[in-house]
Coordinates of C-alpha atoms and ligand atoms in Angstrom, one line a residue:
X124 CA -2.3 16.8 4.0
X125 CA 0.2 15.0 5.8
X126 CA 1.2 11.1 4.3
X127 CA 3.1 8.9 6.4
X128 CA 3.8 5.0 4.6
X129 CA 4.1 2.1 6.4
X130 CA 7.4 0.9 4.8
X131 CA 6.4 -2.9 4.3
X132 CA 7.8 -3.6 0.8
X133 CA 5.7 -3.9 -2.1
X134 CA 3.0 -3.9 0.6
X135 CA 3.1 -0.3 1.3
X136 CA 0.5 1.8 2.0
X137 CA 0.4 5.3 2.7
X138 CA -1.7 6.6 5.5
X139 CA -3.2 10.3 4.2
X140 CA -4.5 12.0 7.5
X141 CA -6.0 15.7 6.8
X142 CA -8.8 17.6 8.8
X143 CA -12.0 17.3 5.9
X144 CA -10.4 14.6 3.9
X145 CA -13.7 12.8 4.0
X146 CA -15.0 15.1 1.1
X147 CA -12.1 14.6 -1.0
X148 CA -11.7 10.9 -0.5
X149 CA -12.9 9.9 -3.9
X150 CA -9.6 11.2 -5.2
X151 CA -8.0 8.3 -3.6
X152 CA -10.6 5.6 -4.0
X153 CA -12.1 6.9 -7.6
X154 CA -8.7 5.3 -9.2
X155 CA -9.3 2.3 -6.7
X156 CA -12.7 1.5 -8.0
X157 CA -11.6 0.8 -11.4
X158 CA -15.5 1.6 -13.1
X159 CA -16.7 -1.3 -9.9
X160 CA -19.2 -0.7 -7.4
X161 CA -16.9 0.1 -4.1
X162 CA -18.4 -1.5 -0.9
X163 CA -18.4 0.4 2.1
X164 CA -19.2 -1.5 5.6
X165 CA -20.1 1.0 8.3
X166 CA -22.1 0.8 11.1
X167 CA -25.3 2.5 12.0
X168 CA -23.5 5.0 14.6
X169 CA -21.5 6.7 11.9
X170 CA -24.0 6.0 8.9
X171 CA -24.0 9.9 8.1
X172 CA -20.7 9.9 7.4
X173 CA -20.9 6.6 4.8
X174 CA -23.9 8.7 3.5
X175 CA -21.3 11.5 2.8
X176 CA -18.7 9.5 1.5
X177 CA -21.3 7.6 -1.0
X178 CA -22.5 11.4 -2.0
X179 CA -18.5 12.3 -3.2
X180 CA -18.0 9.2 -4.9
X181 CA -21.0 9.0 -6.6
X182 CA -20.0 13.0 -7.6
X183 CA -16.8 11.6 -9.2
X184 CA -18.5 8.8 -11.3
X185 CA -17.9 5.8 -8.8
X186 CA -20.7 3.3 -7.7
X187 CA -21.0 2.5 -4.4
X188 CA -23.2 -0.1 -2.2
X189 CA -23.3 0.4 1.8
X190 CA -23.8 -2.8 4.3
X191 CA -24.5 -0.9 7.4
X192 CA -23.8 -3.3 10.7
X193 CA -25.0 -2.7 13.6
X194 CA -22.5 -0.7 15.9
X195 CA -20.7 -2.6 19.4
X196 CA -18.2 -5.3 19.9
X197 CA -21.0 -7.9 19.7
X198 CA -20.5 -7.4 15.8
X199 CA -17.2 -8.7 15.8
X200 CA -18.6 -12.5 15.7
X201 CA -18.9 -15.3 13.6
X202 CA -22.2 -14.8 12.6
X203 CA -21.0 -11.3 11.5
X204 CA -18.2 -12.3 9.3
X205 CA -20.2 -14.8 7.9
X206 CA -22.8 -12.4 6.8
X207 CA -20.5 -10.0 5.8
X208 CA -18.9 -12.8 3.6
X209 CA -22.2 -13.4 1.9
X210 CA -22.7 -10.0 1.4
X211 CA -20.1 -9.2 -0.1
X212 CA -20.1 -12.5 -2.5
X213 CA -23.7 -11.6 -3.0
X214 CA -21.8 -8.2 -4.5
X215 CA -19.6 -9.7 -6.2
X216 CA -16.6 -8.1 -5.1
X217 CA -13.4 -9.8 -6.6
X218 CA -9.8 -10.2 -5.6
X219 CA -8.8 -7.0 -7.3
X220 CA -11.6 -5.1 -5.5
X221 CA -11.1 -2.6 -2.4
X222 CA -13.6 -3.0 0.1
X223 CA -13.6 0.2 2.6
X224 CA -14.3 -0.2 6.3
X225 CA -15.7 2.8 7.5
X226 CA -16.0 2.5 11.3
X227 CA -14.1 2.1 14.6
X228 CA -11.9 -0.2 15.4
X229 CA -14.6 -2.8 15.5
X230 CA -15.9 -2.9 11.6
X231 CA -11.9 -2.2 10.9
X232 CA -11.1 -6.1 12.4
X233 CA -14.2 -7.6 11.1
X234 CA -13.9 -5.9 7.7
X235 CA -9.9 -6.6 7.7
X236 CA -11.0 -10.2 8.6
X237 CA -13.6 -10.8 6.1
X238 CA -11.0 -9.5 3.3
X239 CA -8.5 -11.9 4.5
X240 CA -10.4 -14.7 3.6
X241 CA -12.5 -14.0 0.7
X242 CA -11.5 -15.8 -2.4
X243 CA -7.9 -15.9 -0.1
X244 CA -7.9 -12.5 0.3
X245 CA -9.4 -9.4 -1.6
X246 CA -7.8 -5.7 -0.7
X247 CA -9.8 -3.2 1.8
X248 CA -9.4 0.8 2.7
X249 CA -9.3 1.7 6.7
X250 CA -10.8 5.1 7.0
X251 CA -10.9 5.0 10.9
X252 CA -13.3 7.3 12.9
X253 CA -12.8 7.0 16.1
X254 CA -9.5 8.3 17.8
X255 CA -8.8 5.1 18.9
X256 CA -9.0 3.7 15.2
X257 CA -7.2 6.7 13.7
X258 CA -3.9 6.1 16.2
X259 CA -4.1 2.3 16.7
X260 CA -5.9 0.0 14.9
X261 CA -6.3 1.2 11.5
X262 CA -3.1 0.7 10.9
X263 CA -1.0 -2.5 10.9
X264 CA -3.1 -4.9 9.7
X265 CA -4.5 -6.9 12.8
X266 CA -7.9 -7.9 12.1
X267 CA -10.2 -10.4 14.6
X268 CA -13.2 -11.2 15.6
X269 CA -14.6 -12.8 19.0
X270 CA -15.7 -16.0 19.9
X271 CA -17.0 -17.6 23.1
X272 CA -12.8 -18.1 24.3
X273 CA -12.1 -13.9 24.2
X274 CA -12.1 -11.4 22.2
X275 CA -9.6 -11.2 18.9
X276 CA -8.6 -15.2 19.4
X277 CA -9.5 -15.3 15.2
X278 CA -7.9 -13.4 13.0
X279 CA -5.2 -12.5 10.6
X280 CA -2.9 -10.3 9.7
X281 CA -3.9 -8.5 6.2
X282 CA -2.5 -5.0 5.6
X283 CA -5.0 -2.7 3.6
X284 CA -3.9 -0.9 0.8
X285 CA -4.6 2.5 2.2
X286 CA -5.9 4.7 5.2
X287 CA -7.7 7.8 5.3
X288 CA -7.4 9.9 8.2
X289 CA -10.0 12.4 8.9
X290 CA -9.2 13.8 12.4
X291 CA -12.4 16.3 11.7
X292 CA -14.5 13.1 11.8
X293 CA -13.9 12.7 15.7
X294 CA -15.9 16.5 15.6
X295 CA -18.9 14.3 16.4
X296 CA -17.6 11.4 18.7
X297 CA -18.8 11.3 22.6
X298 CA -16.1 12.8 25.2
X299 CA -15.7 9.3 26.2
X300 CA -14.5 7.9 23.0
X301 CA -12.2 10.8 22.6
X302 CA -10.6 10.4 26.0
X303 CA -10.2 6.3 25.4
X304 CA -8.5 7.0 22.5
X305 CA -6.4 9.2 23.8
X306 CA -5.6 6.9 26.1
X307 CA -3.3 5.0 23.2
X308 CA -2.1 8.1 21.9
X309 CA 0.0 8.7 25.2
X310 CA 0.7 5.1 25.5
X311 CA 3.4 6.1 22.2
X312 CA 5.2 8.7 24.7
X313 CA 5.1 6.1 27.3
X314 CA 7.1 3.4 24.9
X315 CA 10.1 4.9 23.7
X316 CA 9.1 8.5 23.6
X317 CA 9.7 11.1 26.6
X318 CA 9.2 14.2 24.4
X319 CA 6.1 12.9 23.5
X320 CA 5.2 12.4 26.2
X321 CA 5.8 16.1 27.6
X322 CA 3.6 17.2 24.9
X323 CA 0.9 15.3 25.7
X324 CA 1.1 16.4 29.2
X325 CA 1.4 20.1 28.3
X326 CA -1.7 19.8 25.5
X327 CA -3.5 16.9 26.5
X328 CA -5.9 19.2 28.2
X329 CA -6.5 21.1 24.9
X330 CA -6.3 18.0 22.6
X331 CA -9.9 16.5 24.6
X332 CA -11.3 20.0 24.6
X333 CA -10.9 20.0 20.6
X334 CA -8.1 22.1 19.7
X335 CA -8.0 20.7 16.2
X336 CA -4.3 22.1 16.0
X337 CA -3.3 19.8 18.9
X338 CA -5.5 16.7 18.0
X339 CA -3.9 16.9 14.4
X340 CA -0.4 17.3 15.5
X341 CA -1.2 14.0 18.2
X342 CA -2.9 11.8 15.4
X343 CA 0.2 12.2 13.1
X344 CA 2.7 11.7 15.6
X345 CA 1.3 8.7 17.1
X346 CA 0.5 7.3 13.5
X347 CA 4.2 7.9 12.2
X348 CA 5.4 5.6 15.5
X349 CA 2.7 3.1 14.3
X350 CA 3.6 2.9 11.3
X351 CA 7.5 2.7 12.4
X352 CA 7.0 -0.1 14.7
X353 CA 4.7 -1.9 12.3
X354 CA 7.6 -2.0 9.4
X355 CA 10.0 -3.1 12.2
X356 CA 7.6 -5.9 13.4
X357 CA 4.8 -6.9 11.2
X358 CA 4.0 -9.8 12.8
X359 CA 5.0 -9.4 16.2
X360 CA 7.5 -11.8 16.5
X361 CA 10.8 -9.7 17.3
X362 CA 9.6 -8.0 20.4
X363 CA 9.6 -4.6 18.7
X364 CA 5.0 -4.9 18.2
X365 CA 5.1 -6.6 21.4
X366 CA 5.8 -2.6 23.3
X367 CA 2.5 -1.2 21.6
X368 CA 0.7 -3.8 23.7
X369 CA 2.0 -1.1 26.7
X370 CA -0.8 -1.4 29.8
X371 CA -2.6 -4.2 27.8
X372 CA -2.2 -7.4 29.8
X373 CA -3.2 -5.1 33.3
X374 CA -5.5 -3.6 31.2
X375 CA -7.1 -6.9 29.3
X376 CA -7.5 -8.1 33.1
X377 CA -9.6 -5.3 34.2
X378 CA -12.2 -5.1 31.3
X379 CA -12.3 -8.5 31.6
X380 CA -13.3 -8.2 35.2
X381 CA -16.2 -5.7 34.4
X382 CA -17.4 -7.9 31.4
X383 CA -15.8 -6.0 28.3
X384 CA -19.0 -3.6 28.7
X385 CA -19.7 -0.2 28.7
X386 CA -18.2 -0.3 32.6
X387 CA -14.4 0.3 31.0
X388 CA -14.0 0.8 27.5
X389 CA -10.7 0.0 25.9
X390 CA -8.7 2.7 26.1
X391 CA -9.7 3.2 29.8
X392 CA -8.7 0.1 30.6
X393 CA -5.2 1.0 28.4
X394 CA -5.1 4.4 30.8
X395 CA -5.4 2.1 34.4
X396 CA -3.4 -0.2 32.5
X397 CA -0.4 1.9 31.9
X398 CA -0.7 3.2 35.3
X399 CA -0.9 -0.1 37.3
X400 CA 2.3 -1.5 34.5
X401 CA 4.6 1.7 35.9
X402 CA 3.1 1.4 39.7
X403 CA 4.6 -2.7 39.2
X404 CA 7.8 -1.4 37.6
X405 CA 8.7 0.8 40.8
X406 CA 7.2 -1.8 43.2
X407 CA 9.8 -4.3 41.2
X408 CA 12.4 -1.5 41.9
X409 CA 12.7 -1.2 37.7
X410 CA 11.9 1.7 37.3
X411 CA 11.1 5.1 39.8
X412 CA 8.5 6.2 42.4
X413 CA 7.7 9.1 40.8
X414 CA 7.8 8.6 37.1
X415 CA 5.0 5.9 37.9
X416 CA 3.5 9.1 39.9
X417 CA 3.7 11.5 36.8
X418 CA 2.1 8.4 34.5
X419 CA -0.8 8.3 36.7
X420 CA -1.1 12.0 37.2
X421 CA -1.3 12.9 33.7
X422 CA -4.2 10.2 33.2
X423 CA -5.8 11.8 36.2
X424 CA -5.6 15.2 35.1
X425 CA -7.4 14.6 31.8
X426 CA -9.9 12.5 33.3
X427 CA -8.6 9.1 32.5
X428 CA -8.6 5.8 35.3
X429 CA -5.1 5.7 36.8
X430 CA -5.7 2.3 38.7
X431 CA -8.0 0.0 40.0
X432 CA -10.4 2.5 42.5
X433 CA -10.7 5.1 39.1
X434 CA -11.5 2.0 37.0
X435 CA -13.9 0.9 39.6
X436 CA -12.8 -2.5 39.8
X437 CA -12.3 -4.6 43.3
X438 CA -11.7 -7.5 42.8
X439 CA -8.9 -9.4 44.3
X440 CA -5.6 -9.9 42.6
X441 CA -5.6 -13.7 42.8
X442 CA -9.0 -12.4 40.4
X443 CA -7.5 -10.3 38.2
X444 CA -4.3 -12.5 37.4
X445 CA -6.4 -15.6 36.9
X446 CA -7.7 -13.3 33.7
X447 CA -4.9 -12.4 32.7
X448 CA -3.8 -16.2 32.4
X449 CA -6.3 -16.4 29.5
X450 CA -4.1 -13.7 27.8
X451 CA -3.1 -14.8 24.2
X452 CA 0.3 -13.9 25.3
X453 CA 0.8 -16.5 26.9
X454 CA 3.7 -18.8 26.1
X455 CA 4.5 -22.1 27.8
X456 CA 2.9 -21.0 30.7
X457 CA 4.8 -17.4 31.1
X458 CA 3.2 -14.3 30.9
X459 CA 5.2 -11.4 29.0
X460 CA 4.9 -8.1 30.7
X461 CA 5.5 -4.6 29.4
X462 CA 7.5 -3.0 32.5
X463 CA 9.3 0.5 32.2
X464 CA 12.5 1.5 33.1
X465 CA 11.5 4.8 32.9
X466 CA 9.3 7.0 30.9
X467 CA 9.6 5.9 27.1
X468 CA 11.7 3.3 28.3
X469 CA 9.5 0.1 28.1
X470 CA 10.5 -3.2 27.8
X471 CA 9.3 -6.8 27.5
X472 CA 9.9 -8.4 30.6
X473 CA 9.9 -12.2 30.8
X474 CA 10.6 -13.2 33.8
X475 CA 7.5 -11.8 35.9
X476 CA 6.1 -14.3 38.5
X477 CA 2.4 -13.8 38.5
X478 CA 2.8 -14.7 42.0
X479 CA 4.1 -11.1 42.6
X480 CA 1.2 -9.4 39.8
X481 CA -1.5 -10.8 41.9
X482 CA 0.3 -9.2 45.4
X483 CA 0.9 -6.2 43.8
X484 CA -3.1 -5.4 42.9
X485 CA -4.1 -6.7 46.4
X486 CA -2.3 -3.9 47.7
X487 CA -3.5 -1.4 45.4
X488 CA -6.3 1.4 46.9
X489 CA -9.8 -0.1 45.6
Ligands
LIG674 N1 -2.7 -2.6 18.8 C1 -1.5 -3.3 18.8 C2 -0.9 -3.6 17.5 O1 -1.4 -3.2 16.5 O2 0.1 -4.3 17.5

């Protein structure tokens, strides 16, 4: 088992990540539980494996009670949380209690959310399984739901107390899901990390066919860079978090073009995200021709959208920045963009005339 802790003072957590670590998790929750009943929110996609876990910990003595959700971003609502809420009140759960979220990066934010605010603030376990929850979202402690404004315009930050990792969980996750996450896991190369990046070029291929060796070794990596990141900048306000929002605000435009639906998941809009961020950079003359090129080719090669045509989005750019102007980002009426110097040289760029964005994407092959 490999433990990496998110360094946050006497709000550490360690995040355990280990292929099977499912079966054992009651050694890490049993001491949690303190003779309680444990809730566990999942959703009905990955009920099996709350089935599993409620099997272990029942085998070790501990009481559990499941609120199964239904699965989709359309859960991450106010009519959600407040049910959730109830639920959980109805359960009686208590400050001291850990609630686990057991689920994708959706019931991760509503779950984190709901423990936020009940009684001010009760302590919940991530155990992330999707690839994209395992190497983004579990970790860090940003939790949201939607409203009729956009998506994550609620929330708070509210660290959980621990993460399990169990990389053999993604075993049973559709191609699709895989890739998207993967999608965020090259995003960490991209940032500040060139090495990283090589590697995922050389085994990104092997990775998405399942090479549990390879997926391991990615999920740790990108998780340790989380977790770094998160220490340096819990709540995003030295510019240090801002980078892991890499081919987000291209990205945010584009799903929000084809309706946040099934059209372009998240990570695929991350994928034609980062692509279209490095194409601007060398259009700005920041960064180089062909390191935008190798961006977009590695994307390509593992079957990833590298820009608008892949993405399948046409829409002008006048369009696409007139989305991105509903960006929470936005700060007295400037956009911040993520540009790159260079592979694993990203930084936040404040001076971007939207003007130049929206030229930019009309000149892009749809
Ligand atoms: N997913 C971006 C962050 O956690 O800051």
């Amino acid at each position: 088992m490999r433990t990496v802790t998110v360094e946050l003072g006497d709000r550490r957590y360690p995040i355990h990540i280990a292929a099977g670590l499912l079966a054992s998790a009651a050694d890490h929750l049993a001491p949690l539980a303190r003779g309680r009943t444990m809730a566990i929110v999942t959703d009905e996609n990955v009920r099996p494996h709350a089935d599993t876990l409620q099997a272990v910990l029942a085998a070790a003595g501990v009481r559990s009670e499941a609120i199964v959700l239904p699965p989709g971003e359309k859960t991450k609502s106010w009519e959600h949380l407040a049910g959730l809420c109830d639920r959980l009140l109805d359960l009686g759960v208590e400050r001291g209690d850990h609630v686990v979220a057991l689920g994708g990066g959706v019931i991760g934010d509503l779950v984190g959310f709901a423990c936020a605010i009940l009684k001010r603030g009760c302590h919940f376990v991530q155990i992330p399984t999707t690839l994209l929850a395992q190497v983004d979202s579990s970790v860090g402690g940003k939790t949201a739901i939607n409203t009729r404004a956009g998506k994550n315009l609620i929330g708070a930050f509210h660290q959980p107390s621990l993460v399990l990792i169990d990389p053999s969980l993604l075993d049973t996750l559709p191609l699709r899901e895989v890739r998207a996450g993967y999608a965020e896991v090259v995003k960490y190369g991209l940032i500040d990390d060139p090495a990283f990046f090589e590697w995922c070029e050389a085994n990104g291929a092997a990775l998405l066919a399942g090479d549990p060796a390879a997926r391991d070794h990615a999920i740790a990596h990108a998780v340790a860079a989380k977790a770094r990141i998160v220490a340096a900048d819990e709540h995003e306000t030295n510019g240090t978090r801002a980078l892991l929002n890499l081919g987000h605000t291209f990205g945010h435009a584009l799903e929000a073009e084809a309706g946040f639906s099934q059209k372009l998941i998240h990570g695929e809009g991350v994928a034609a995200g980062c692509s279209l961020a490095f194409a601007f950079s060398a259009a700005q003359g920041i960064g180089s021709g062909q390191d935008a090129g190798r961006v977009a080719a590695h994307f390509r090669s593992v079957g990833l959208p590298d820009g608008l045509a892949a993405a399948g989005i046409a829409a002008s750019g006048a369009t696409l920045v007139d989305h991105m102007r509903h960006d929470k980002k936005m700060a007295a009426g400037t956009l911040p963009f993520l540009l790159a110097r260079g592979i694993g040289r990203t930084y936040l760029d404040k001076s971007v005339d939207l003007a130049d964005v929206a030229a930019f994407l009309d000149a892009q092959p749809r």
